[in-house]
Amino acid sequence: MELFATDLERLAFLLEADAALTLDPDTLGSEAAEQSAPEELPPEKRPKYITNYIGSKQKLVDWIWKHTPEGTGTVLDAFSGSAVVAYMYKTKGLQVIANDRLRYCHHAAKAIIENNSVRLSEDEIEALLADNAKAGSFVQDNFKGIFFAKGVHALIDTIRANCDKLSGFKKDIALFGLGKTCMSGKGGFGHFSSSTDYGRRQDTPDEFKDRLRKNLQRINALVFDNDKENKAYRQDINELLPKAKADLAYFDPPYATEFSTTNYERAYHFVEGLMTYWEGLEIKADTKVKYYETDHKTVTKANASEFFQTFLGNAKHIPHWLISYRDHAYPNEQEMKRIIGSFGKQSRMKSKDHHYAITSKHGEASNAKERLFVCAPGAKASAEREEKPAPMAAAANFHTSIPVDIRLGEGERLATEAMDVGSAGDPQFSFVLCRTGTNKNGDHFTAEELSGRHMTAVNKKVDLQHSQEFNDIVGGIVAADYLEDDNGGRVECVGELYVHDTPAARLAYKLMKRGIISQVSMECDYQEGECSICHKRFQNKADYCTHLRKFKGRDFNGQPVFEILHGVTFTGLGLLDRKGADENARILQVASLQSQPDQSQPEGDSTMEDKTKPTDDPAVEAAKKKPAQQEGDPARVSDLEKENRQLKAQVAELQKRVQELEAEQKAAACRSRAKKLLTRLEKQGLSFASEEDREAELKRLAELSDEAFAATEAAYERLPKSAKADKDKEEKPADSDQGGKPAAKASTETPLRSDAGVRPHDVDDRKVSLEDRLRDGFMAAYRNRVGEDSPEHSQINA
Ligand SMILES: C[S@@+](CC[C@H](N)C(=O)[O-])C[C@H]1O[C@@H](n2cnc3c(N)ncnc32)[C@H](O)[C@@H]1O
Ligand SMILES: [Zn+2]
């Protein structure tokens, strides 16, 4: 058995324990520390309830309150533990019922939840610490050498005996205080599962007394009356629930993960035994930590589903539920939703980041997310609608697109509903779909909208460019999660690429892996847009107010103008949107340039090149580095590097092919215009000595730059007309298409255009002298040669 679900939890626990220890009594309010029989403190003077109870929701109470339905009168904290959540509700003025099957937890809830006015006086506190000749020696006899420093075992026997002189809430306060003091302390682990020196609290009997005194004062200070009849129970959840009456049940059950379970009675066996002074309990003598046999069943991966199914079934009659839960826990979230829905509730899952500084042993929970299922009564149909949002195409009046950044292969998975649905082996990528607030386009997403509508992204297609083409689909979105953070909230999604089904998906995967596709766009529809200035709502762009029409995304009288989107439906992720496409083209080019040297080498022989020479492209560099840092596995790194090289070669190959095609096309067009010119000139009387000469001239003309060609053409036009006329006569029958006015045509109309349309429009053949044109033609040819360094281009014979 492990006490903490994760190492992180253990760390958090220890940090909290330290925090509790270093808490200055002054923070309790000076009255609390000074008064011998303190009275109720005004709310602002009341201390914060600090606890180091395992799995305590101390840090999440504000969040839990935020998601508490309005109008809740009575709340049941069904697994109350430290009672920190119950206490929060008490301060909010609700009637509170707290329940936990542990005695220690029950005394805590009696002391600060049910109890509205009873406190220990200073004398009573001192009496608890006084010697007692009649005290037993159970702790000294059974726990010698473990958990506490020398002398403390006897002190605990004494204090425990003194507790029995008290009764009612006073005794609850005393036992709660004693248990709390035993749990924490300098050193030790907070729980009682280690018999080692590390597991031993170091404080001396005097220090222990001092802490107990402070703890009792603190508990005194927490006591207050919220004018409600609050109640504490110590029952098994399934005994209590059928008869419990409340508007809301808050459930924070023990949870099981792949690697661990938490059995609270085991973890706290010493304190739990101390509460009854082990009455009726049998210590297992052969155990190092001397725990007693317990019949409390541990929630494990195997029985978790059944456990939830049973207790939630017993809570059907309570209209609202809030269920605390962790990612990576069992039952998984999909199963949780199913169970909740099966009892006629609709649910929304809220998530909150838990920032831990270190990674756990299992690599688990470093990004642990706290979950909260907010469940309300609802028709079954609406629960289903929540899971598979109906397309809102008919109702959608607007459409917009949101740029998003994608991440691939970071091993970071979101464990949300549809997570397990994807076929095995399809690579996943994650991306932040959308954040609360205003984006570059002036679209504004509220937390309400995103938390309510994020699931519409699930089961939407990932395609190449938002086309409707079936062949463009390369994947799908399998999970979406709304996370609250310091900046508001964000929707995180997981997409999957169907690499086994389409080559396009494979290419997309590779491009993403290399960082070549990193910015993509998400499309969304929405029903109504609201102006941030005049707050008018529109269902049609034609009706927009002036603010939205003219200033959306900008300022109006110093106020930002944005459109608040209502009724959002996410419709799909496009990998190559227009902006993305430009960006990708740029990166592709860079990649291809950089891979040129590789091409001169035989395939697979470019290792040196790639390993030694960094590229300038951060994306390519990052893609090369990432796996190395993350995996630390040389074989994998070299695999990835090889793949990287192959991909770059592929990209370069494609790029080259495109260039070749373009060149071919251009050459064909140039040859065609050269041919036409030559034919025309021959008609005008030009002749060649041999077929080779003619071919050479054709080649020369075809290879001229546009400018040089234009000049040459213009120069040829001025050849003596007589020659042309003679030729005309001879060749008339064959020259049907040029009719009787070839000369006029040549001299008065726009010169011939090549098929490719490359003939510059601004070459005016008539206004410039022959000499000028020849010079121009020469210069153009010269520039052409210098530019292209091709000897064939160096002459011009006109
Ligand atoms: C995660 S803790 C609750 C922590 C609490 N919300 C807090 O903030 O301190 C779970 C609690 O459920 C109690 N528990 C476990 N199984 C139970 C059962 N079957 N019936 C009643 N209480 C149970 C445990 O004793 C433990 O205190
Ligand atoms: Zn307006």
PDB file of C-alpha atoms in Angstrom, residues 19-175:
ATOM      1  CA  ALA A  19       3.609  25.667   6.529  1.00  0.00           C
ATOM      2  CA  ALA A  20       1.358  24.674   9.376  1.00  0.00           C
ATOM      3  CA  LEU A  21       4.321  24.495  11.700  1.00  0.00           C
ATOM      4  CA  THR A  22       5.804  27.813  10.845  1.00  0.00           C
ATOM      5  CA  LEU A  23       2.494  29.580  11.066  1.00  0.00           C
ATOM      6  CA  ASP A  24       2.918  32.310  13.581  1.00  0.00           C
ATOM      7  CA  PRO A  25       0.309  32.306  16.341  1.00  0.00           C
ATOM      8  CA  ASP A  26      -0.118  36.019  15.707  1.00  0.00           C
ATOM      9  CA  THR A  27      -1.768  35.151  12.429  1.00  0.00           C
ATOM     10  CA  LEU A  28      -4.516  33.643  14.514  1.00  0.00           C
ATOM     11  CA  GLY A  29      -5.412  37.095  15.667  1.00  0.00           C
ATOM     12  CA  SER A  30      -3.891  38.345  18.866  1.00  0.00           C
ATOM     13  CA  GLU A  31      -7.066  37.743  20.810  1.00  0.00           C
ATOM     14  CA  ALA A  32      -6.983  34.067  20.012  1.00  0.00           C
ATOM     15  CA  ALA A  33      -3.519  33.772  21.430  1.00  0.00           C
ATOM     16  CA  GLU A  34      -4.164  35.881  24.493  1.00  0.00           C
ATOM     17  CA  GLN A  35      -7.650  35.120  25.651  1.00  0.00           C
ATOM     18  CA  SER A  36      -7.935  32.329  28.140  1.00  0.00           C
ATOM     19  CA  ALA A  37     -11.592  31.671  27.330  1.00  0.00           C
ATOM     20  CA  PRO A  38     -11.848  33.124  23.856  1.00  0.00           C
ATOM     21  CA  GLU A  39     -15.081  34.284  22.484  1.00  0.00           C
ATOM     22  CA  GLU A  40     -16.224  34.127  18.913  1.00  0.00           C
ATOM     23  CA  LEU A  41     -13.903  36.089  16.702  1.00  0.00           C
ATOM     24  CA  PRO A  42     -15.293  38.399  14.070  1.00  0.00           C
ATOM     25  CA  PRO A  43     -14.906  36.844  10.599  1.00  0.00           C
ATOM     26  CA  GLU A  44     -11.932  38.995   9.632  1.00  0.00           C
ATOM     27  CA  LYS A  45     -10.014  37.910  12.753  1.00  0.00           C
ATOM     28  CA  ARG A  46     -10.790  34.232  12.388  1.00  0.00           C
ATOM     29  CA  PRO A  47      -7.713  32.264  11.337  1.00  0.00           C
ATOM     30  CA  LYS A  48      -7.532  30.277   8.160  1.00  0.00           C
ATOM     31  CA  TYR A  49      -8.089  26.634   8.776  1.00  0.00           C
ATOM     32  CA  ILE A  50      -4.781  25.005   7.925  1.00  0.00           C
ATOM     33  CA  THR A  51      -4.594  21.261   7.574  1.00  0.00           C
ATOM     34  CA  ASN A  52      -2.106  18.736   6.296  1.00  0.00           C
ATOM     35  CA  TYR A  53      -4.617  15.954   5.972  1.00  0.00           C
ATOM     36  CA  ILE A  54      -3.836  13.678   3.012  1.00  0.00           C
ATOM     37  CA  GLY A  55      -5.832  14.687  -0.049  1.00  0.00           C
ATOM     38  CA  SER A  56      -7.105  17.815   1.658  1.00  0.00           C
ATOM     39  CA  LYS A  57      -8.836  20.292  -0.636  1.00  0.00           C
ATOM     40  CA  GLN A  58      -7.596  23.237   1.399  1.00  0.00           C
ATOM     41  CA  LYS A  59      -6.150  24.944  -1.669  1.00  0.00           C
ATOM     42  CA  LEU A  60      -9.240  24.407  -3.748  1.00  0.00           C
ATOM     43  CA  VAL A  61     -11.967  25.729  -1.496  1.00  0.00           C
ATOM     44  CA  ASP A  62     -12.471  28.953  -3.460  1.00  0.00           C
ATOM     45  CA  TRP A  63     -12.736  27.007  -6.669  1.00  0.00           C
ATOM     46  CA  ILE A  64     -15.229  24.597  -5.135  1.00  0.00           C
ATOM     47  CA  TRP A  65     -17.262  27.528  -3.889  1.00  0.00           C
ATOM     48  CA  LYS A  66     -17.202  29.092  -7.333  1.00  0.00           C
ATOM     49  CA  HIS A  67     -18.855  26.010  -8.759  1.00  0.00           C
ATOM     50  CA  THR A  68     -21.410  25.648  -6.013  1.00  0.00           C
ATOM     51  CA  PRO A  69     -24.865  26.162  -7.508  1.00  0.00           C
ATOM     52  CA  GLU A  70     -26.632  29.307  -6.474  1.00  0.00           C
ATOM     53  CA  GLY A  71     -29.460  28.818  -4.035  1.00  0.00           C
ATOM     54  CA  THR A  72     -27.820  25.913  -2.181  1.00  0.00           C
ATOM     55  CA  GLY A  73     -29.141  25.915   1.390  1.00  0.00           C
ATOM     56  CA  THR A  74     -27.860  22.641   2.803  1.00  0.00           C
ATOM     57  CA  VAL A  75     -24.669  20.923   1.761  1.00  0.00           C
ATOM     58  CA  LEU A  76     -23.408  17.474   2.642  1.00  0.00           C
ATOM     59  CA  ASP A  77     -19.623  17.029   2.739  1.00  0.00           C
ATOM     60  CA  ALA A  78     -19.821  13.268   2.425  1.00  0.00           C
ATOM     61  CA  PHE A  79     -16.124  12.364   2.778  1.00  0.00           C
ATOM     62  CA  SER A  80     -15.203  15.278   4.984  1.00  0.00           C
ATOM     63  CA  GLY A  81     -11.631  14.327   6.040  1.00  0.00           C
ATOM     64  CA  SER A  82     -10.128  17.415   7.642  1.00  0.00           C
ATOM     65  CA  ALA A  83     -13.507  19.160   7.217  1.00  0.00           C
ATOM     66  CA  VAL A  84     -11.812  22.052   5.460  1.00  0.00           C
ATOM     67  CA  VAL A  85     -14.455  22.095   2.702  1.00  0.00           C
ATOM     68  CA  ALA A  86     -17.292  21.780   5.202  1.00  0.00           C
ATOM     69  CA  TYR A  87     -15.744  24.671   7.098  1.00  0.00           C
ATOM     70  CA  MET A  88     -15.628  26.829   3.971  1.00  0.00           C
ATOM     71  CA  TYR A  89     -19.331  26.157   3.446  1.00  0.00           C
ATOM     72  CA  LYS A  90     -20.012  27.023   7.068  1.00  0.00           C
ATOM     73  CA  THR A  91     -18.341  30.389   6.606  1.00  0.00           C
ATOM     74  CA  LYS A  92     -20.568  30.971   3.572  1.00  0.00           C
ATOM     75  CA  GLY A  93     -23.609  30.656   5.783  1.00  0.00           C
ATOM     76  CA  LEU A  94     -24.851  27.302   4.513  1.00  0.00           C
ATOM     77  CA  GLN A  95     -26.227  24.559   6.669  1.00  0.00           C
ATOM     78  CA  VAL A  96     -23.524  21.901   6.683  1.00  0.00           C
ATOM     79  CA  ILE A  97     -23.586  18.161   7.223  1.00  0.00           C
ATOM     80  CA  ALA A  98     -20.131  16.596   7.465  1.00  0.00           C
ATOM     81  CA  ASN A  99     -19.443  12.890   7.365  1.00  0.00           C
ATOM     82  CA  ASP A 100     -16.364  10.705   7.518  1.00  0.00           C
ATOM     83  CA  ARG A 101     -15.982   7.201   8.803  1.00  0.00           C
ATOM     84  CA  LEU A 102     -12.764   8.009  10.667  1.00  0.00           C
ATOM     85  CA  ARG A 103     -13.070   8.991  14.302  1.00  0.00           C
ATOM     86  CA  TYR A 104     -10.372  11.618  14.067  1.00  0.00           C
ATOM     87  CA  CYS A 105     -12.246  13.283  11.175  1.00  0.00           C
ATOM     88  CA  HIS A 106     -15.463  13.016  13.096  1.00  0.00           C
ATOM     89  CA  HIS A 107     -13.996  14.811  16.129  1.00  0.00           C
ATOM     90  CA  ALA A 108     -12.669  17.500  13.802  1.00  0.00           C
ATOM     91  CA  ALA A 109     -16.101  18.015  12.235  1.00  0.00           C
ATOM     92  CA  LYS A 110     -17.821  17.972  15.618  1.00  0.00           C
ATOM     93  CA  ALA A 111     -15.338  20.556  16.932  1.00  0.00           C
ATOM     94  CA  ILE A 112     -15.501  23.107  14.142  1.00  0.00           C
ATOM     95  CA  ILE A 113     -18.616  22.305  12.089  1.00  0.00           C
ATOM     96  CA  GLU A 114     -21.362  21.092  14.411  1.00  0.00           C
ATOM     97  CA  ASN A 115     -20.050  23.071  17.378  1.00  0.00           C
ATOM     98  CA  ASN A 116     -21.112  26.708  17.137  1.00  0.00           C
ATOM     99  CA  SER A 117     -19.919  28.070  20.492  1.00  0.00           C
ATOM    100  CA  VAL A 118     -17.976  25.751  22.787  1.00  0.00           C
ATOM    101  CA  ARG A 119     -14.264  26.433  23.346  1.00  0.00           C
ATOM    102  CA  LEU A 120     -11.604  25.220  25.736  1.00  0.00           C
ATOM    103  CA  SER A 121     -10.553  27.710  28.357  1.00  0.00           C
ATOM    104  CA  GLU A 122      -6.876  28.372  28.966  1.00  0.00           C
ATOM    105  CA  ASP A 123      -7.169  26.431  32.218  1.00  0.00           C
ATOM    106  CA  GLU A 124      -8.707  23.493  30.457  1.00  0.00           C
ATOM    107  CA  ILE A 125      -5.886  23.516  27.970  1.00  0.00           C
ATOM    108  CA  GLU A 126      -3.306  23.497  30.765  1.00  0.00           C
ATOM    109  CA  ALA A 127      -5.191  20.747  32.554  1.00  0.00           C
ATOM    110  CA  LEU A 128      -4.893  18.622  29.430  1.00  0.00           C
ATOM    111  CA  LEU A 129      -1.131  18.965  29.625  1.00  0.00           C
ATOM    112  CA  ALA A 130      -0.883  18.244  33.334  1.00  0.00           C
ATOM    113  CA  ASP A 131       0.555  15.037  34.818  1.00  0.00           C
ATOM    114  CA  ASN A 132      -1.894  12.229  35.428  1.00  0.00           C
ATOM    115  CA  ALA A 133      -0.993   9.384  37.723  1.00  0.00           C
ATOM    116  CA  LYS A 134      -3.870   7.318  36.427  1.00  0.00           C
ATOM    117  CA  ALA A 135      -2.772   7.526  32.797  1.00  0.00           C
ATOM    118  CA  GLY A 136      -2.240   4.294  30.929  1.00  0.00           C
ATOM    119  CA  SER A 137       0.911   3.232  29.072  1.00  0.00           C
ATOM    120  CA  PHE A 138      -0.438   1.836  25.792  1.00  0.00           C
ATOM    121  CA  VAL A 139       1.543   4.190  23.597  1.00  0.00           C
ATOM    122  CA  GLN A 140       4.766   3.639  25.550  1.00  0.00           C
ATOM    123  CA  ASP A 141       4.257  -0.112  25.497  1.00  0.00           C
ATOM    124  CA  ASN A 142       3.351  -0.548  21.865  1.00  0.00           C
ATOM    125  CA  PHE A 143       5.111   2.235  19.939  1.00  0.00           C
ATOM    126  CA  LYS A 144       8.445   2.406  21.702  1.00  0.00           C
ATOM    127  CA  GLY A 145      11.124   3.831  19.421  1.00  0.00           C
ATOM    128  CA  ILE A 146       8.853   4.723  16.551  1.00  0.00           C
ATOM    129  CA  PHE A 147       6.981   7.828  15.379  1.00  0.00           C
ATOM    130  CA  PHE A 148       8.029  10.105  18.296  1.00  0.00           C
ATOM    131  CA  ALA A 149      11.097  11.219  20.162  1.00  0.00           C
ATOM    132  CA  LYS A 150      11.929   9.941  23.610  1.00  0.00           C
ATOM    133  CA  GLY A 151       9.502  11.056  26.299  1.00  0.00           C
ATOM    134  CA  VAL A 152       6.714  11.960  23.891  1.00  0.00           C
ATOM    135  CA  HIS A 153       5.084   8.500  24.029  1.00  0.00           C
ATOM    136  CA  ALA A 154       4.478   8.861  27.771  1.00  0.00           C
ATOM    137  CA  LEU A 155       3.245  12.411  27.279  1.00  0.00           C
ATOM    138  CA  ILE A 156       0.685  11.213  24.736  1.00  0.00           C
ATOM    139  CA  ASP A 157      -0.527   8.534  27.188  1.00  0.00           C
ATOM    140  CA  THR A 158      -0.981  11.271  29.789  1.00  0.00           C
ATOM    141  CA  ILE A 159      -2.758  13.782  27.550  1.00  0.00           C
ATOM    142  CA  ARG A 160      -5.018  11.083  26.169  1.00  0.00           C
ATOM    143  CA  ALA A 161      -6.057  10.147  29.746  1.00  0.00           C
ATOM    144  CA  ASN A 162      -6.745  13.839  30.471  1.00  0.00           C
ATOM    145  CA  CYS A 163      -9.021  14.070  27.422  1.00  0.00           C
ATOM    146  CA  ASP A 164     -11.360  11.605  29.115  1.00  0.00           C
ATOM    147  CA  LYS A 165     -11.987  14.201  31.846  1.00  0.00           C
ATOM    148  CA  LEU A 166     -13.740  16.287  29.201  1.00  0.00           C
ATOM    149  CA  SER A 167     -16.953  15.598  27.394  1.00  0.00           C
ATOM    150  CA  GLY A 168     -19.054  16.849  24.501  1.00  0.00           C
ATOM    151  CA  PHE A 169     -17.545  19.396  22.104  1.00  0.00           C
ATOM    152  CA  LYS A 170     -14.730  20.072  24.586  1.00  0.00           C
ATOM    153  CA  LYS A 171     -13.590  16.504  24.236  1.00  0.00           C
ATOM    154  CA  ASP A 172     -13.940  16.725  20.445  1.00  0.00           C
ATOM    155  CA  ILE A 173     -11.681  19.780  20.452  1.00  0.00           C
ATOM    156  CA  ALA A 174      -9.156  18.037  22.712  1.00  0.00           C
ATOM    157  CA  LEU A 175      -9.017  14.841  20.616  1.00  0.00           C
TER     158      LEU A 175
END
